[in-house]
PDB file of C-alpha atoms in Angstrom:
ATOM      1  CA  UNK A   1      37.256  24.332 166.329  1.00 56.00           C
ATOM      2  CA  UNK A   2      35.203  26.733 164.621  1.00 57.00           C
ATOM      3  CA  UNK A   3      33.223  25.802 161.618  1.00 61.00           C
ATOM      4  CA  UNK A   4      32.610  28.313 159.007  1.00 64.00           C
ATOM      5  CA  UNK A   5      29.113  29.370 158.829  1.00 65.00           C
ATOM      6  CA  UNK A   6      28.145  31.535 155.981  1.00 65.00           C
ATOM      7  CA  UNK A   7      26.042  34.435 156.883  1.00 68.00           C
ATOM      8  CA  UNK A   8      23.292  35.335 154.523  1.00 68.00           C
ATOM      9  CA  UNK A   9      23.806  38.359 152.316  1.00 69.00           C
ATOM     10  CA  UNK A  10      21.018  40.821 152.864  1.00 70.00           C
ATOM     11  CA  UNK A  11      21.295  42.232 149.309  1.00 70.00           C
ATOM     12  CA  UNK A  12      20.706  38.862 147.661  1.00 67.00           C
ATOM     13  CA  UNK A  13      23.723  39.234 145.332  1.00 71.00           C
ATOM     14  CA  UNK A  14      26.133  36.331 145.294  1.00 66.00           C
ATOM     15  CA  UNK A  15      29.524  37.069 146.747  1.00 65.00           C
ATOM     16  CA  UNK A  16      32.705  36.485 144.785  1.00 62.00           C
ATOM     17  CA  UNK A  17      34.432  33.385 146.005  1.00 61.00           C
ATOM     18  CA  UNK A  18      38.120  33.478 146.530  1.00 59.00           C
ATOM     19  CA  UNK A  19      40.116  31.319 144.045  1.00 55.00           C
ATOM     20  CA  UNK A  20      37.205  30.596 141.734  1.00 56.00           C
ATOM     21  CA  UNK A  21      35.996  32.271 138.590  1.00 57.00           C
ATOM     22  CA  UNK A  22      32.496  33.513 138.105  1.00 57.00           C
ATOM     23  CA  UNK A  23      31.804  30.944 135.380  1.00 59.00           C
ATOM     24  CA  UNK A  24      29.099  28.425 135.815  1.00 59.00           C
ATOM     25  CA  UNK A  25      30.253  25.094 137.149  1.00 58.00           C
ATOM     26  CA  UNK A  26      29.314  23.152 133.957  1.00 61.00           C
ATOM     27  CA  UNK A  27      31.079  24.726 130.940  1.00 67.00           C
ATOM     28  CA  UNK A  28      31.700  23.719 127.305  1.00 74.00           C
ATOM     29  CA  UNK A  29      34.581  24.524 124.984  1.00 79.00           C
ATOM     30  CA  UNK A  30      34.323  27.624 122.830  1.00 84.00           C
ATOM     31  CA  UNK A  31      33.474  27.343 119.158  1.00 81.00           C
ATOM     32  CA  UNK A  32      36.955  28.622 118.273  1.00 81.00           C
ATOM     33  CA  UNK A  33      38.500  25.755 120.213  1.00 81.00           C
ATOM     34  CA  UNK A  34      36.193  23.179 118.649  1.00 82.00           C
ATOM     35  CA  UNK A  35      36.101  24.354 115.016  1.00 85.00           C
ATOM     36  CA  UNK A  36      39.142  26.642 114.682  1.00 87.00           C
ATOM     37  CA  UNK A  37      41.535  23.945 113.439  1.00 89.00           C
ATOM     38  CA  UNK A  38      39.025  22.537 110.951  1.00 90.00           C
ATOM     39  CA  UNK A  39      38.294  25.995 109.549  1.00 91.00           C
ATOM     40  CA  UNK A  40      41.992  26.790 109.185  1.00 94.00           C
ATOM     41  CA  UNK A  41      42.658  23.446 107.474  1.00 94.00           C
ATOM     42  CA  UNK A  42      39.744  23.951 105.082  1.00 94.00           C
ATOM     43  CA  UNK A  43      41.037  27.438 104.202  1.00 95.00           C
ATOM     44  CA  UNK A  44      44.521  26.073 103.455  1.00 96.00           C
ATOM     45  CA  UNK A  45      43.074  23.265 101.298  1.00 96.00           C
ATOM     46  CA  UNK A  46      40.908  25.767  99.398  1.00 96.00           C
ATOM     47  CA  UNK A  47      43.908  28.006  98.657  1.00 96.00           C
ATOM     48  CA  UNK A  48      46.008  25.099  97.405  1.00 96.00           C
ATOM     49  CA  UNK A  49      43.113  23.815  95.278  1.00 96.00           C
ATOM     50  CA  UNK A  50      42.688  27.301  93.812  1.00 96.00           C
ATOM     51  CA  UNK A  51      46.405  27.437  92.922  1.00 96.00           C
ATOM     52  CA  UNK A  52      46.221  23.972  91.347  1.00 96.00           C
ATOM     53  CA  UNK A  53      43.172  25.064  89.329  1.00 96.00           C
ATOM     54  CA  UNK A  54      45.024  28.158  88.057  1.00 95.00           C
ATOM     55  CA  UNK A  55      47.949  25.983  86.962  1.00 95.00           C
ATOM     56  CA  UNK A  56      45.585  23.526  85.270  1.00 96.00           C
ATOM     57  CA  UNK A  57      43.791  26.327  83.411  1.00 95.00           C
ATOM     58  CA  UNK A  58      47.126  27.797  82.318  1.00 95.00           C
ATOM     59  CA  UNK A  59      48.282  24.374  81.063  1.00 95.00           C
ATOM     60  CA  UNK A  60      44.981  23.818  79.223  1.00 95.00           C
ATOM     61  CA  UNK A  61      45.160  27.262  77.585  1.00 94.00           C
ATOM     62  CA  UNK A  62      48.745  26.645  76.484  1.00 94.00           C
ATOM     63  CA  UNK A  63      47.889  23.197  75.080  1.00 94.00           C
ATOM     64  CA  UNK A  64      44.950  24.593  73.115  1.00 94.00           C
ATOM     65  CA  UNK A  65      47.009  27.484  71.730  1.00 93.00           C
ATOM     66  CA  UNK A  66      49.900  25.160  70.796  1.00 94.00           C
ATOM     67  CA  UNK A  67      47.519  22.738  69.046  1.00 93.00           C
ATOM     68  CA  UNK A  68      46.054  25.587  67.003  1.00 92.00           C
ATOM     69  CA  UNK A  69      49.526  26.935  66.237  1.00 92.00           C
ATOM     70  CA  UNK A  70      50.803  23.554  65.035  1.00 92.00           C
ATOM     71  CA  UNK A  71      47.655  23.060  62.928  1.00 92.00           C
ATOM     72  CA  UNK A  72      48.121  26.484  61.316  1.00 90.00           C
ATOM     73  CA  UNK A  73      51.841  26.015  60.676  1.00 89.00           C
ATOM     74  CA  UNK A  74      51.596  22.430  59.470  1.00 90.00           C
ATOM     75  CA  UNK A  75      48.375  22.400  57.471  1.00 90.00           C
ATOM     76  CA  UNK A  76      47.733  26.086  56.931  1.00 85.00           C
ATOM     77  CA  UNK A  77      44.399  25.850  58.685  1.00 80.00           C
ATOM     78  CA  UNK A  78      41.601  25.647  59.483  1.00 86.00           C
ATOM     79  CA  UNK A  79      41.737  28.836  61.501  1.00 81.00           C
ATOM     80  CA  UNK A  80      38.486  28.034  63.290  1.00 87.00           C
ATOM     81  CA  UNK A  81      38.112  27.171  66.124  1.00 90.00           C
ATOM     82  CA  UNK A  82      40.960  29.183  67.539  1.00 90.00           C
ATOM     83  CA  UNK A  83      41.894  30.203  71.074  1.00 93.00           C
ATOM     84  CA  UNK A  84      41.122  33.690  72.296  1.00 94.00           C
ATOM     85  CA  UNK A  85      43.717  36.390  72.873  1.00 94.00           C
ATOM     86  CA  UNK A  86      43.345  35.908  76.640  1.00 94.00           C
ATOM     87  CA  UNK A  87      43.877  32.139  76.387  1.00 94.00           C
ATOM     88  CA  UNK A  88      47.021  32.634  74.314  1.00 94.00           C
ATOM     89  CA  UNK A  89      48.427  35.213  76.714  1.00 94.00           C
ATOM     90  CA  UNK A  90      47.509  33.088  79.745  1.00 94.00           C
ATOM     91  CA  UNK A  91      49.213  30.087  78.145  1.00 93.00           C
ATOM     92  CA  UNK A  92      52.408  32.057  77.581  1.00 93.00           C
ATOM     93  CA  UNK A  93      52.171  32.390  73.795  1.00 93.00           C
ATOM     94  CA  UNK A  94      52.201  36.157  73.429  1.00 92.00           C
ATOM     95  CA  UNK A  95      53.467  36.595  69.843  1.00 93.00           C
ATOM     96  CA  UNK A  96      51.770  35.855  66.526  1.00 92.00           C
ATOM     97  CA  UNK A  97      53.730  35.316  63.353  1.00 92.00           C
ATOM     98  CA  UNK A  98      52.090  36.503  60.127  1.00 90.00           C
ATOM     99  CA  UNK A  99      53.134  36.474  56.464  1.00 90.00           C
ATOM    100  CA  UNK A 100      52.151  38.659  53.512  1.00 89.00           C
ATOM    101  CA  UNK A 101      50.339  36.822  50.723  1.00 88.00           C
ATOM    102  CA  UNK A 102      52.111  38.831  48.012  1.00 88.00           C
ATOM    103  CA  UNK A 103      55.730  39.526  49.032  1.00 88.00           C
ATOM    104  CA  UNK A 104      56.066  36.740  51.644  1.00 88.00           C
ATOM    105  CA  UNK A 105      57.399  39.174  54.257  1.00 87.00           C
ATOM    106  CA  UNK A 106      57.056  37.764  57.767  1.00 88.00           C
ATOM    107  CA  UNK A 107      56.463  39.703  60.968  1.00 88.00           C
ATOM    108  CA  UNK A 108      55.956  38.938  64.656  1.00 90.00           C
ATOM    109  CA  UNK A 109      53.177  40.854  66.382  1.00 90.00           C
ATOM    110  CA  UNK A 110      52.714  41.027  70.184  1.00 91.00           C
ATOM    111  CA  UNK A 111      49.214  39.939  71.173  1.00 91.00           C
ATOM    112  CA  UNK A 112      49.137  42.229  74.199  1.00 91.00           C
ATOM    113  CA  UNK A 113      49.526  45.278  71.915  1.00 90.00           C
ATOM    114  CA  UNK A 114      46.413  44.439  69.877  1.00 90.00           C
ATOM    115  CA  UNK A 115      43.566  46.787  70.738  1.00 91.00           C
ATOM    116  CA  UNK A 116      40.758  44.267  70.834  1.00 91.00           C
ATOM    117  CA  UNK A 117      38.777  42.661  73.611  1.00 93.00           C
ATOM    118  CA  UNK A 118      40.678  39.791  75.209  1.00 92.00           C
ATOM    119  CA  UNK A 119      37.841  37.367  74.492  1.00 93.00           C
ATOM    120  CA  UNK A 120      38.236  37.879  70.722  1.00 92.00           C
ATOM    121  CA  UNK A 121      39.163  34.723  68.836  1.00 92.00           C
ATOM    122  CA  UNK A 122      42.497  34.908  67.068  1.00 92.00           C
ATOM    123  CA  UNK A 123      41.086  33.966  63.668  1.00 91.00           C
ATOM    124  CA  UNK A 124      39.049  37.206  63.692  1.00 91.00           C
ATOM    125  CA  UNK A 125      42.267  39.251  63.733  1.00 89.00           C
ATOM    126  CA  UNK A 126      43.483  38.022  60.348  1.00 87.00           C
ATOM    127  CA  UNK A 127      41.244  40.379  58.380  1.00 85.00           C
ATOM    128  CA  UNK A 128      42.608  43.461  60.132  1.00 86.00           C
ATOM    129  CA  UNK A 129      46.288  42.872  59.302  1.00 86.00           C
ATOM    130  CA  UNK A 130      47.757  44.336  56.120  1.00 86.00           C
ATOM    131  CA  UNK A 131      51.276  44.366  54.654  1.00 85.00           C
ATOM    132  CA  UNK A 132      53.048  47.710  54.878  1.00 81.00           C
ATOM    133  CA  UNK A 133      56.125  46.793  52.876  1.00 82.00           C
ATOM    134  CA  UNK A 134      54.500  45.988  49.522  1.00 83.00           C
ATOM    135  CA  UNK A 135      51.230  47.883  49.877  1.00 80.00           C
ATOM    136  CA  UNK A 136      50.293  51.006  47.949  1.00 84.00           C
ATOM    137  CA  UNK A 137      48.142  53.901  49.088  1.00 84.00           C
ATOM    138  CA  UNK A 138      45.033  52.332  47.654  1.00 87.00           C
ATOM    139  CA  UNK A 139      45.723  48.655  48.170  1.00 87.00           C
ATOM    140  CA  UNK A 140      47.454  46.824  50.947  1.00 85.00           C
ATOM    141  CA  UNK A 141      47.535  43.077  50.407  1.00 88.00           C
ATOM    142  CA  UNK A 142      46.194  40.829  53.142  1.00 87.00           C
ATOM    143  CA  UNK A 143      48.326  38.589  55.308  1.00 88.00           C
ATOM    144  CA  UNK A 144      47.785  35.140  56.765  1.00 90.00           C
ATOM    145  CA  UNK A 145      48.637  33.804  60.186  1.00 90.00           C
ATOM    146  CA  UNK A 146      51.466  31.305  60.545  1.00 91.00           C
ATOM    147  CA  UNK A 147      51.696  30.391  64.240  1.00 90.00           C
ATOM    148  CA  UNK A 148      51.755  31.549  67.854  1.00 91.00           C
ATOM    149  CA  UNK A 149      55.069  31.760  69.693  1.00 91.00           C
ATOM    150  CA  UNK A 150      56.264  32.489  73.209  1.00 90.00           C
ATOM    151  CA  UNK A 151      58.998  34.923  72.139  1.00 89.00           C
ATOM    152  CA  UNK A 152      59.551  37.144  69.147  1.00 88.00           C
ATOM    153  CA  UNK A 153      61.131  34.966  66.464  1.00 81.00           C
ATOM    154  CA  UNK A 154      61.338  37.509  63.666  1.00 79.00           C
ATOM    155  CA  UNK A 155      63.324  40.596  64.543  1.00 70.00           C
ATOM    156  CA  UNK A 156      62.352  43.848  62.891  1.00 69.00           C
ATOM    157  CA  UNK A 157      64.734  45.005  60.209  1.00 62.00           C
ATOM    158  CA  UNK A 158      66.880  48.030  60.906  1.00 59.00           C
ATOM    159  CA  UNK A 159      65.626  50.917  58.822  1.00 58.00           C
ATOM    160  CA  UNK A 160      68.367  52.644  56.856  1.00 55.00           C
ATOM    161  CA  UNK A 161      67.883  56.099  55.384  1.00 56.00           C
ATOM    162  CA  UNK A 162      68.611  56.201  51.626  1.00 62.00           C
ATOM    163  CA  UNK A 163      71.186  59.001  52.059  1.00 65.00           C
ATOM    164  CA  UNK A 164      73.243  57.077  54.606  1.00 61.00           C
ATOM    165  CA  UNK A 165      75.982  54.669  53.630  1.00 56.00           C
ATOM    166  CA  UNK A 166      75.480  51.091  54.592  1.00 50.00           C
TER     167      UNK A 166
END
């Protein structure tokens, strides 16, 4: 029967063959196929390691703030070294309890309301607090820090006007 004889193409351009792609006969896998799974796995491991590091930093900040708080409450000091405002807030201890040196009035102050840089050490705040209840116009007695807490432990007193009946 008849054999197929290919006739030469006068243009010199290869003809498309039916049923075959135009790829070269010897091919390799794409880089996505080779490295895609490894890259995705590395990305997942990096995200989980980052989350674990955030939890570890939060736990370390809380432990440092609690140690300082227990030292201040139990021994009354030393106030240095102390955690920073950011470390206390990151550790979940967002309230500071202070006490007046004269009238012994206690108050809880939120650390996030303090207008200082977050990298300020807590012991540096003690000099800026003054007692409002027993202070005069000229002199407001200083206060000292008691401890750090997670929630407000001392509720503010309800102010009653002198003309109102209690």
